[in-house]
Amino acid sequence: MTYKNFTLDIDADGAALVTWDMPGKSMNVFTLEVMDEIEAILAAVVTDEKVKGVVFASGKSAFSGGADLTMIEGMFSMLEEAKAADPTAAAQKLFDAAGRMSGLWRKIETCGKPWVAAINGTCMGGATELAMSCHARVASNAKSVKIALPEVKVGIFPGAGGTQRLPRLINTQDALQIMTTGSDLTASRAKALGLVNEVVDPDKLIEAAKTLIKNGVDPVAPWDKKGFKAPGGTIWSPQGVQLFSAANAILRRETHMNYPGAEAIVKCVYEGLQLPFDLALKVELRYFTQILNNVSARSMVRSLFVSMQELGKGARRPAGVPATTFSKIGVVGAGFMGASIAYVTARAGIPVVLIDRDQTAADKGKAHSEELIKGAIAKGKSTKEEGEKLLSLITATSDYSQIADADLVIEAVFEDRTVKKAVIEQVEAVLPESSIFASNTSTLPITGLAENSKRPDQFIGVHFFSPVEKMLLVEVILGEKTGDKALAAALDYVAAIRKTPIVVNDTRGFYVNRCVFRYINEAYDMLIEGVPAVMIENIAKAAGMPVGPLSLNDEVAVDLSQKIMKASIADLGEASVKPEHMTLIDKMVNDLDRRGRKNGRGFYDYPAKPAKKSLWPGLKDFYPQKKAEEVDVKTIKDRLLATIALEAARTMEEGVVTDPREADVGSILGFGFAPYTGGTLSYIDGMGVKAFVALCEKLAASYGDHFKPTLLLLDMAAKGESFYSRFNPKAVKAAA
């Protein structure tokens, strides 16, 4: 029999080599077709007397990335259709569909013949669960090998046997940590834990797997044998009681119980280890079905898995514009941002010219890359040779003629219109007619900057976030005259440096910063009301934000807030900024020189390491303080999340953001908006627009008109719409 996605070769010793190599795909992923073929292969090798065992391998540079987008989306679509047709039968239908993979892996495990997984490169999610259902695992020692169960990061959990096999293969504590964090394992770490049997050179991977079969791999899983004991001991042993008491406390501390997938992992392991294996799988599947019905999990899967992949693959790229292959990038401004942009460009293998006003400043910018490389080498994430190669791609200079053949130039100079105007003119004096100019401004409208350009149609914004080497998001901003060629080139560049883009139309603060400063401004209101700063910060984290608004303000700089407020007053009038806010920030900056982390004093104090930052005690003397019992925790949570979500809704109403996927992904990647909600607009859709409008009206009555729902929200509430129904990006694409 021939297969579309696999080849099957049986050698003279009876080892069947199953090679997974999906045509037209850069990585193997699970689809219904793939699973059908695995089931057919399983039936074939079980009935073939010549086959003594099976080696399951990949024909690509990676083993597998896990489930395909269409498979995940299909499951959610099936659930909605089933609920509409027969709500009482919907859960059973989902249970049966979700159990397909788990059941297939169990068939492999109990087929009576040994299977060995030969792991090369990335092995994620369902692929790791497949490997664990095999009777042995061999991994390549290549640096590219990453083994993980990362499902918790997108709101679900390993529901195809992962929560049951991992704690039966390795220590329970390690298993819980791996699954609740979704962290990657190297091949050597996996072997040390007991997850992998052997680690070999890449060219010996298949040979080593076949040798295991030849030497006699036990075709019965340890947990299917009488008297099996998990490596971490029983649940009710002293160490088990201690572990799960601590695990529950850590779960609460780290997640504030906002993430149902993480909670389900702990429950599955705790309950499953007390049961026979097949019953444990059934318990796991029940929890998995429950999680798939959870609004939070479904929103996270959509934003952090489906939408991120769609945007990363160019969902917003104009059709019909040829792809740009970058032979040289120019970066003007070798300060912290410019130097970091040069680093990520060179890291992607693209030659980059880093320009500043003089050679000393340019060299200082390149030295930033040298420091980053030293850190990567010290952590074992890079080698000296790789570092030298990266540095060879960065040319530091003050000579603009060196970008005369650049495909794209990014300016990252000081946020001053006059300075940027001078740079634009100097660059365009040498830049080829076909090349694109991009500004990494975070505050200045692109349309205004493009007025200094001779070719505004080839002028665009690319807003990076600090630290550039870590942050995954790039905000691509369209000016009024920006053309498709510039947009396509900008998106091609973002893809080349392996980041996720969102495309927004021009406005003050664009999308991310508008939302960020609403979050910060709400904290100013709370301080002025007398809410203790420590409560503001802690409640924000309990609401799901990675850091409190005052801490975030310190990171972006308190004096930057002052500059933005002054610019708003100058451009939009006194009413654009609350006078109480201006007074607060003027006192912080002008009177106390508390500018944020950059000068070691802001809303927090920043002592020398290893001491940790702490809230500045003087804040409590600014305003009369409320007692803790006078502060309603839920109201503080609602205010902090709703004010951001409301600003996101305004950007949709104004046409700044046109795709709800970008609002959601941008809010999570840009400033960490409570990921369990799926993002700003999913937060609104998740509770229902009507309920969100009611919440905003309630908050507006007590805390000000900035909480008043917009006309768009009122209209959507009246019509029973959601953002993903009214602004359905896939319906728009289909219509186009």
XYZ file of C-alpha atoms in Angstrom:
736
model
C 0.000 0.000 0.000
C 1.215 3.530 -0.737
C 0.742 6.483 1.597
C 0.618 10.197 0.884
C 2.458 11.361 4.004
C 4.587 8.335 4.875
C 6.918 5.762 3.409
C 7.255 2.262 4.847
C 10.455 0.252 4.348
C 11.160 -3.126 5.964
C 14.800 -4.220 6.223
C 16.231 -7.737 6.298
C 16.150 -7.805 10.116
C 12.423 -7.062 10.180
C 12.717 -3.431 11.300
C 9.991 -1.362 9.616
C 11.099 2.230 9.044
C 8.086 4.564 8.932
C 9.229 7.942 7.595
C 6.860 10.895 7.995
C 7.393 13.465 5.249
C 4.308 15.506 4.371
C 4.440 16.870 0.816
C 4.351 20.653 0.485
C 4.903 21.236 4.205
C 8.018 22.606 5.898
C 7.106 20.664 9.048
C 5.099 17.544 9.752
C 1.813 18.234 11.533
C -1.103 16.065 12.584
C -4.174 16.142 10.375
C -7.064 13.712 10.180
C -5.490 12.308 7.017
C -2.156 11.762 8.787
C -3.868 9.971 11.651
C -5.816 7.771 9.229
C -2.558 6.783 7.565
C -0.823 6.046 10.898
C -3.744 3.785 11.778
C -3.447 2.006 8.419
C 0.324 1.577 8.888
C -0.260 0.202 12.389
C -2.690 -2.389 11.033
C -0.252 -3.333 8.262
C 2.814 -3.858 10.476
C 0.884 -5.724 13.169
C -0.369 -8.311 10.658
C 2.935 -8.601 8.756
C 4.921 -11.494 10.232
C 8.161 -10.154 8.723
C 7.948 -7.025 10.914
C 9.678 -7.422 14.282
C 9.373 -3.778 15.289
C 8.813 -0.241 13.988
C 11.044 2.836 13.863
C 8.942 6.001 13.568
C 11.019 8.842 12.076
C 10.725 12.139 10.245
C 11.962 12.876 6.748
C 12.220 16.573 7.544
C 14.656 18.611 9.642
C 12.193 18.444 12.554
C 10.147 15.579 13.967
C 6.776 17.374 14.234
C 5.230 20.611 15.449
C 2.097 18.857 16.707
C -1.476 19.464 15.559
C -2.368 21.363 12.393
C -4.404 24.584 12.543
C -7.238 23.079 10.552
C -7.519 20.177 12.986
C -7.796 22.515 15.994
C -10.241 24.852 14.265
C -12.264 21.889 13.020
C -12.741 20.641 16.566
C -14.090 23.995 17.758
C -16.326 24.337 14.677
C -17.656 20.822 15.257
C -18.456 21.738 18.870
C -20.431 24.834 17.829
C -22.361 22.876 15.210
C -23.048 20.050 17.661
C -24.314 22.494 20.303
C -26.637 24.103 17.774
C -28.008 20.739 16.610
C -28.240 18.866 19.924
C -26.735 20.509 23.022
C -27.089 17.369 25.134
C -25.126 15.241 22.638
C -22.464 17.895 21.935
C -20.231 16.933 24.864
C -20.211 13.259 23.866
C -19.423 14.150 20.260
C -16.522 16.348 21.374
C -15.327 13.630 23.765
C -15.250 11.091 20.918
C -13.501 13.469 18.494
C -10.926 14.613 21.058
C -10.218 11.004 21.966
C -9.201 9.980 18.449
C -5.515 10.766 18.970
C -5.389 9.342 22.496
C -7.019 6.126 21.320
C -4.628 5.763 18.387
C -1.544 6.201 20.559
C -2.928 3.579 22.938
C -3.347 1.169 19.993
C 0.334 1.652 19.127
C 1.320 1.081 22.746
C -0.635 -2.165 23.037
C -0.126 -3.558 19.503
C 2.264 -6.283 20.662
C 5.232 -5.143 18.579
C 7.849 -2.619 19.748
C 7.852 0.910 18.347
C 10.843 3.230 18.688
C 10.569 6.993 18.072
C 13.614 8.529 16.348
C 13.449 12.193 17.351
C 15.220 14.851 15.309
C 14.671 18.599 15.674
C 11.435 19.977 17.117
C 9.065 17.497 18.768
C 6.016 19.249 20.194
C 2.634 18.469 21.712
C 0.896 15.510 20.121
C 4.210 14.412 18.597
C 5.744 14.117 22.058
C 2.669 12.191 23.170
C 3.113 9.850 20.195
C 6.791 9.381 21.087
C 5.854 8.546 24.688
C 3.409 5.896 23.497
C 6.292 4.213 21.659
C 8.231 1.641 23.650
C 11.550 3.488 23.406
C 12.852 6.861 22.254
C 16.139 7.809 20.618
C 17.009 11.481 20.107
C 19.599 13.293 18.044
C 22.164 15.344 19.967
C 21.761 18.234 17.509
C 21.100 21.661 19.043
C 17.847 21.827 17.085
C 16.231 19.102 19.206
C 13.499 20.515 21.426
C 11.055 18.168 23.120
C 8.024 19.710 24.812
C 4.383 19.550 25.780
C 3.603 23.276 25.299
C -0.202 23.075 25.146
C -0.667 25.030 28.400
C 0.726 28.100 26.629
C -2.313 28.183 24.362
C -4.883 27.443 27.055
C -5.239 23.663 26.827
C -3.138 20.739 28.073
C -1.620 17.474 26.763
C -4.853 15.536 26.301
C -3.640 12.564 24.235
C -2.054 10.688 27.113
C 0.572 13.298 27.971
C -0.560 13.878 31.554
C -0.542 10.116 32.184
C 2.571 8.838 30.413
C 4.997 11.590 31.440
C 4.627 11.101 35.235
C 4.910 7.354 34.689
C 8.149 7.783 32.723
C 9.860 10.414 34.878
C 9.670 11.918 38.364
C 6.221 13.393 39.079
C 7.591 16.782 40.153
C 9.570 17.156 36.929
C 6.556 16.032 34.895
C 4.324 18.658 36.509
C 6.863 21.402 35.942
C 7.388 20.472 32.291
C 3.659 20.424 31.530
C 2.531 23.442 33.569
C 5.256 25.655 32.092
C 5.339 24.145 28.592
C 9.133 24.356 28.707
C 11.452 22.781 26.117
C 13.828 19.927 26.878
C 17.130 19.334 25.134
C 17.948 15.759 24.180
C 20.497 15.451 27.001
C 18.054 16.807 29.576
C 15.334 14.451 28.340
C 17.723 11.509 28.730
C 18.788 12.592 32.205
C 15.132 12.696 33.259
C 14.415 9.273 31.762
C 12.169 10.432 28.932
C 14.664 9.429 26.225
C 16.545 6.110 26.178
C 19.518 7.126 24.033
C 21.073 10.263 22.565
C 23.208 9.829 19.441
C 24.769 11.785 16.595
C 22.225 12.824 13.939
C 23.662 10.487 11.285
C 23.321 7.507 13.636
C 19.732 8.152 14.715
C 17.939 5.559 12.574
C 20.693 2.986 13.071
C 20.469 3.372 16.864
C 16.669 2.997 16.799
C 16.921 -0.176 14.688
C 19.587 -1.568 17.009
C 17.231 -1.166 19.956
C 14.625 -3.245 18.138
C 17.225 -5.848 17.166
C 18.394 -6.113 20.786
C 14.833 -6.589 21.989
C 12.730 -3.621 23.100
C 9.970 -4.702 25.475
C 6.661 -4.244 23.585
C 4.714 -3.918 26.838
C 4.674 -0.507 28.518
C 5.860 -0.529 32.156
C 2.458 0.699 33.400
C 0.743 -2.244 31.724
C 2.677 -4.679 33.928
C 1.554 -5.878 37.300
C 3.196 -4.133 40.232
C 4.188 -0.971 38.299
C 5.157 1.997 40.473
C 5.556 5.535 39.162
C 9.115 6.946 39.493
C 7.855 9.731 41.772
C 6.140 7.358 44.173
C 2.472 7.052 45.039
C 0.154 10.010 45.565
C -0.410 9.097 49.222
C 3.222 8.552 50.114
C 4.830 11.261 52.308
C 6.676 12.656 49.283
C 3.467 12.581 47.213
C 1.458 14.483 49.821
C 4.253 17.039 50.131
C 4.541 17.425 46.343
C 0.859 18.054 45.658
C 0.458 20.398 48.616
C 3.289 22.482 47.172
C 2.027 22.080 43.592
C -1.370 23.520 44.484
C 0.226 26.478 46.267
C 2.578 27.166 43.341
C -0.319 26.868 40.870
C -2.269 29.520 42.771
C 0.754 31.794 43.124
C 1.774 31.595 39.462
C -1.617 31.553 37.727
C -4.038 33.150 40.225
C -6.264 30.294 38.961
C -6.823 32.154 35.700
C -5.587 29.292 33.515
C -7.925 26.267 33.459
C -5.436 24.220 31.404
C -2.747 24.432 34.084
C -5.226 23.499 36.807
C -6.419 20.524 34.734
C -2.847 19.211 34.397
C -2.454 18.997 38.177
C -5.870 17.345 38.538
C -5.150 14.815 35.768
C -1.816 13.782 37.264
C -3.187 13.637 40.808
C -6.237 11.578 39.896
C -4.660 9.537 37.099
C -1.774 8.156 39.153
C -4.303 6.573 41.478
C -6.037 4.664 38.668
C -5.373 1.860 36.173
C -3.913 3.334 32.995
C -6.924 3.025 30.669
C -9.218 4.562 33.254
C -6.654 7.326 33.821
C -6.749 8.100 30.080
C -10.517 8.386 30.288
C -10.250 10.842 33.198
C -7.720 12.887 31.209
C -10.039 12.944 28.192
C -12.970 14.103 30.304
C -10.928 17.035 31.582
C -9.714 17.757 28.046
C -13.299 17.872 26.750
C -14.203 20.163 29.630
C -11.326 22.506 28.801
C -12.255 22.640 25.104
C -15.656 23.917 26.240
C -14.029 26.662 28.328
C -14.243 30.209 26.919
C -10.755 31.096 28.164
C -9.127 28.051 26.580
C -10.891 28.549 23.266
C -9.921 32.231 23.165
C -6.286 31.411 23.964
C -6.133 28.728 21.274
C -7.579 31.148 18.735
C -5.231 34.038 19.559
C -2.017 32.341 20.644
C -2.090 29.412 18.241
C -4.352 30.000 15.249
C -4.154 33.797 14.858
C -0.445 34.031 15.652
C 0.340 31.483 12.963
C -1.955 33.155 10.448
C -0.449 36.595 11.053
C 3.075 35.172 11.031
C 2.393 33.562 7.670
C 1.299 36.852 6.115
C -2.468 37.027 6.628
C -2.312 40.814 6.126
C 0.207 40.813 3.263
C -1.145 42.455 0.056
C -1.813 39.909 -2.666
C 0.131 40.043 -5.909
C 3.176 41.916 -4.594
C 6.433 40.001 -5.249
C 8.291 38.861 -2.137
C 11.341 40.867 -1.084
C 14.604 39.032 -0.496
C 16.820 41.228 1.647
C 20.482 41.476 0.686
C 21.173 44.496 2.926
C 19.289 46.436 5.604
C 20.233 49.879 6.869
C 19.582 50.962 10.476
C 20.110 54.639 11.287
C 20.587 55.376 14.970
C 22.896 53.117 16.969
C 21.291 53.747 20.342
C 19.702 50.968 22.358
C 16.763 50.400 19.969
C 18.732 50.765 16.737
C 21.531 48.523 17.993
C 18.984 45.872 18.993
C 17.245 46.046 15.601
C 20.629 45.555 13.934
C 21.252 42.516 16.143
C 17.972 40.735 15.315
C 18.508 41.509 11.628
C 21.994 39.967 11.634
C 20.700 37.064 13.737
C 18.365 36.310 10.816
C 21.400 36.140 8.520
C 20.827 39.507 6.807
C 23.766 41.929 6.348
C 23.046 45.207 8.148
C 24.691 48.630 8.136
C 24.409 50.420 11.497
C 24.793 54.191 11.102
C 25.221 56.939 13.686
C 26.511 60.513 13.765
C 30.151 59.408 14.199
C 32.190 56.200 14.176
C 32.447 56.087 17.979
C 28.659 56.104 18.395
C 28.233 53.479 15.651
C 30.857 51.216 17.231
C 29.143 51.557 20.593
C 25.946 50.330 18.948
C 27.701 47.274 17.497
C 29.190 46.575 20.935
C 25.621 45.960 22.142
C 25.459 42.944 19.819
C 28.806 41.751 21.166
C 27.399 41.793 24.703
C 24.271 39.907 23.662
C 26.416 37.279 21.948
C 28.627 36.882 25.020
C 25.517 36.250 27.094
C 24.178 33.688 24.590
C 27.518 31.834 24.558
C 27.666 31.811 28.367
C 24.180 30.254 28.468
C 25.080 27.649 25.858
C 22.618 29.098 23.349
C 25.308 30.023 20.831
C 28.903 29.233 19.946
C 31.896 31.469 19.433
C 31.844 30.694 15.714
C 28.152 31.548 15.415
C 28.747 34.793 17.303
C 31.616 35.786 15.022
C 29.488 35.083 11.969
C 26.677 37.258 13.324
C 29.025 40.151 14.105
C 30.551 39.928 10.622
C 27.129 40.813 9.207
C 27.003 44.155 11.092
C 28.886 47.102 9.616
C 29.151 50.060 11.989
C 29.733 53.381 10.227
C 28.860 57.060 9.989
C 28.932 56.940 6.166
C 25.451 57.072 4.605
C 26.822 55.993 1.223
C 27.121 52.452 2.616
C 23.334 52.077 2.457
C 23.150 53.119 -1.191
C 22.194 49.552 -2.115
C 19.996 48.736 0.895
C 16.589 47.152 0.275
C 15.139 48.664 3.434
C 16.316 51.378 5.821
C 14.954 51.687 9.355
C 15.496 54.894 11.292
C 15.640 54.549 15.064
C 16.811 57.988 16.129
C 15.571 60.273 18.915
C 11.798 60.925 19.063
C 12.050 64.421 17.624
C 10.467 65.506 14.349
C 13.411 67.758 13.430
C 15.979 65.021 14.021
C 13.942 62.509 12.055
C 13.446 64.976 9.192
C 17.206 65.383 8.842
C 17.732 61.599 8.814
C 15.005 61.044 6.205
C 16.630 63.600 3.905
C 20.126 62.121 4.359
C 18.904 58.591 3.697
C 16.808 59.471 0.652
C 19.785 61.289 -0.842
C 21.496 57.916 -1.339
C 18.678 55.348 -1.153
C 17.656 53.622 -4.411
C 14.247 54.503 -5.863
C 13.030 50.947 -5.321
C 13.917 50.767 -1.614
C 11.637 51.239 1.399
C 12.082 53.670 4.286
C 10.704 52.685 7.702
C 10.509 54.673 10.921
C 10.744 52.984 14.315
C 8.821 55.762 16.008
C 6.715 54.905 19.041
C 4.799 58.177 19.353
C 4.997 60.320 16.190
C 2.325 59.788 13.516
C 3.733 58.232 10.334
C 1.721 60.444 7.998
C 3.380 63.552 9.442
C 6.877 62.057 9.214
C 6.197 60.962 5.620
C 5.667 64.609 4.664
C 9.464 64.916 4.835
C 9.851 62.141 2.252
C 10.017 62.492 -1.520
C 8.180 59.155 -1.846
C 5.560 58.837 0.888
C 4.114 55.740 -0.818
C 7.333 53.905 0.148
C 7.371 55.251 3.710
C 6.066 53.064 6.558
C 6.306 52.612 10.317
C 7.852 49.564 11.989
C 7.469 49.901 15.751
C 9.653 47.491 17.746
C 9.255 46.810 21.445
C 12.005 46.686 24.029
C 13.944 44.488 24.521
C 13.879 43.867 20.768
C 15.741 40.546 20.936
C 13.057 39.094 23.237
C 9.786 40.776 22.249
C 7.925 38.902 19.519
C 5.734 41.745 18.257
C 6.325 44.383 15.573
C 3.655 47.003 14.926
C 3.576 47.928 11.224
C 1.991 51.365 10.763
C 0.447 52.627 7.531
C 0.613 56.322 6.728
C -2.130 57.879 4.616
C -0.023 57.452 1.464
C 1.793 54.203 2.268
C 1.520 51.810 -0.685
C 1.173 48.039 -0.932
C 4.823 47.620 -1.906
C 6.004 49.205 1.345
C 3.538 47.145 3.406
C 4.554 43.894 1.707
C 8.273 44.634 2.187
C 7.776 45.517 5.854
C 5.864 42.275 6.468
C 8.503 40.283 4.568
C 11.170 41.816 6.818
C 9.234 41.016 10.003
C 8.835 37.428 8.803
C 12.547 37.221 7.990
C 13.515 38.189 11.548
C 10.944 35.685 12.866
C 8.605 38.062 14.667
C 4.829 38.486 14.562
C 3.412 41.585 12.842
C 0.202 43.499 13.332
C -0.827 46.116 10.777
C -2.446 49.308 12.061
C -3.477 52.608 10.557
C -1.905 55.859 11.651
C -2.900 57.549 14.896
C -1.244 59.048 17.942
C 0.274 56.186 19.947
C -0.808 53.663 17.275
C -2.459 50.631 18.912
C -0.239 49.149 21.607
C 0.834 52.407 23.245
C -2.721 53.728 23.292
C -3.741 50.667 25.297
C -0.635 50.750 27.502
C -1.170 54.347 28.544
C -4.845 53.735 29.323
C -3.651 51.049 31.763
C -1.123 53.434 33.288
C -3.584 56.342 33.444
C -6.096 54.206 35.326
C -3.389 53.553 37.910
C -2.866 57.321 38.234
C -6.595 57.674 38.970
C -6.378 54.947 41.600
C -3.374 56.558 43.298
C -5.197 59.877 43.408
C -8.241 58.130 44.918
C -6.002 56.788 47.688
C -5.798 53.144 46.595
C -2.494 51.881 48.060
C 0.123 51.387 45.343
C 0.886 47.856 46.509
C -2.756 46.892 46.037
C -2.853 48.366 42.538
C 0.193 46.348 41.528
C -0.808 43.066 43.156
C -4.405 43.170 41.946
C -3.194 43.881 38.402
C -1.099 40.706 38.519
C -4.008 38.760 40.000
C -6.090 39.999 37.042
C -3.560 38.345 34.731
C -1.217 41.197 33.806
C 2.502 40.296 33.865
C 3.414 43.476 35.747
C 1.483 46.197 37.515
C 0.835 49.523 35.742
C 3.257 51.471 37.951
C 6.042 48.996 37.287
C 5.275 49.194 33.553
C 5.387 52.990 33.707
C 8.848 52.786 35.242
C 9.967 50.519 32.404
C 8.754 52.843 29.632
C 10.017 55.857 31.678
C 7.993 58.265 33.794
C 9.458 61.254 31.961
C 8.233 59.738 28.672
C 4.723 59.873 30.133
C 5.369 63.533 30.872
C 6.530 64.202 27.292
C 3.484 62.426 25.841
C 1.125 64.395 28.087
C 2.758 67.689 27.088
C 2.612 66.749 23.406
C -1.087 65.869 23.760
C -1.822 69.220 25.402
C 0.121 71.044 22.690
C -1.646 69.252 19.844
C -5.115 68.567 21.290
C -5.605 71.136 24.041
C -5.688 71.164 27.845
C -8.737 68.911 28.047
C -6.802 65.988 26.523
C -4.943 65.344 29.808
C -6.377 65.243 33.321
C -4.743 68.068 35.313
C -4.380 65.737 38.312
C -2.300 63.369 36.178
C -0.086 66.196 34.975
C 0.437 67.369 38.548
C 1.363 63.846 39.695
C 3.892 63.254 36.917
C 5.382 66.760 37.095
C 6.015 66.171 40.798
C 7.629 62.795 40.082
C 9.880 64.117 37.306
C 10.510 67.811 37.979
C 10.470 67.916 41.782
C 11.769 64.461 42.723
C 13.747 63.376 39.622
C 12.016 59.999 39.712
C 12.122 59.042 36.030
C 11.774 55.277 36.256
C 14.107 52.317 36.030
C 16.549 54.209 33.805
C 17.712 56.449 36.670
C 17.023 53.915 39.434
C 14.083 55.802 40.950
C 10.476 55.975 39.845
C 7.342 54.533 41.369
C 9.783 51.845 42.496
C 13.256 52.046 44.023
C 15.964 50.088 42.202
C 18.819 49.191 44.558
C 22.043 47.577 43.403
C 21.796 43.862 42.616
C 21.163 41.330 44.056
C 18.583 43.358 45.995
C 15.171 43.476 44.311
C 13.174 46.550 43.372
C 10.454 47.666 45.773
C 7.676 50.247 45.692
C 8.869 53.671 46.754
C 7.503 54.294 50.289
C 7.043 57.996 49.585
C 4.079 57.297 47.301
C 1.787 56.767 50.274
C 2.374 60.379 51.349
C 1.082 61.818 48.044
C -2.608 61.235 48.780
C -4.723 60.154 51.790
C -4.632 56.343 51.814
C -7.625 54.023 51.880
C -7.582 51.044 54.176
C -7.255 47.658 52.466
C -10.761 46.619 53.476
C -12.159 49.723 51.744
C -10.799 48.608 48.367
C -12.970 46.281 46.289
C -10.572 43.868 44.590
C -12.976 42.835 41.822
C -13.672 46.444 40.916
C -9.953 47.196 40.629
C -9.531 44.148 38.343
C -12.496 45.230 36.228
C -11.206 48.781 35.891
C -7.707 47.755 34.848
C -8.828 45.241 32.217
C -11.899 47.111 30.982
C -10.089 50.400 30.394
C -7.587 48.638 28.109
C -10.272 46.632 26.297
C -12.377 49.742 25.841
C -9.427 51.528 24.221
C -8.963 48.536 21.901
C -12.641 48.815 20.944
C -12.133 52.517 20.196
C -9.273 51.675 17.825
C -11.592 49.291 15.959
C -14.318 51.940 15.784
C -11.814 54.496 14.473
C -10.397 52.076 11.901
C -6.929 52.138 13.452
C -7.119 48.369 13.876
C -9.258 46.547 11.317
C -8.690 42.893 12.219
C -9.655 41.542 15.670
C -6.850 38.979 15.445
C -4.332 41.820 15.449
C -5.947 43.572 18.391
C -5.821 40.360 20.426
C -2.356 39.163 19.415
C -0.923 42.686 19.658
C -2.264 43.174 23.176
C -0.791 39.893 24.441
C 2.593 40.089 22.701
C 2.935 43.857 23.071
C 2.243 44.332 26.774
C 1.001 41.009 28.121
C -2.715 41.745 28.340
C -4.138 38.916 30.516
C -3.334 36.035 28.117
C -6.027 33.775 29.582
C -8.654 36.108 28.041
C -7.275 35.627 24.519
C -6.601 39.369 24.207
C -8.477 42.646 24.463
C -11.335 41.940 22.072
C -11.641 38.287 23.074
C -12.016 39.564 26.650
C -15.075 41.523 25.496
C -16.430 38.720 23.305
C -15.810 36.183 26.063
C -18.123 37.912 28.527
C -20.450 39.072 25.748
C -20.613 42.610 24.350
C -23.894 43.280 26.153
C -22.347 42.333 29.513
C -19.238 44.411 28.753
C -21.364 47.450 27.924
C -23.202 47.036 31.235
C -19.873 46.811 33.076
C -18.580 49.968 31.361
C -21.749 51.900 32.184
C -21.447 50.846 35.817
C -17.777 51.915 35.950
C -18.501 55.195 34.140
C -21.087 56.116 36.775
C -18.484 55.758 39.537
C -15.112 56.489 37.929
C -15.581 58.814 34.978
C -16.686 59.243 31.397
C -13.605 57.513 29.990
C -15.465 54.269 30.772
C -18.503 55.179 28.658
C -19.084 52.501 26.004
C -18.548 53.623 22.426
C -21.294 53.852 19.807
C -19.864 50.753 18.138
C -20.190 48.739 21.340
C -23.735 49.964 21.936
C -24.693 48.987 18.397
C -23.054 45.556 18.699
C -24.769 44.931 22.040
C -28.158 45.807 20.554
C -27.585 43.445 17.610
C -26.114 40.607 19.674
C -22.822 40.752 17.756
C -19.251 39.968 18.752
C -16.033 41.428 17.325
C -15.210 38.149 15.627
C -18.645 38.021 13.990
C -18.900 41.670 12.968
C -15.283 41.957 11.832
C -14.763 38.326 10.805
C -11.335 38.441 9.081
C -11.908 35.176 7.221
C -15.247 36.335 5.848
C -13.593 39.550 4.640
C -10.830 37.556 2.934
C -13.345 35.187 1.324
C -15.374 38.128 0.010
C -12.237 39.691 -1.436
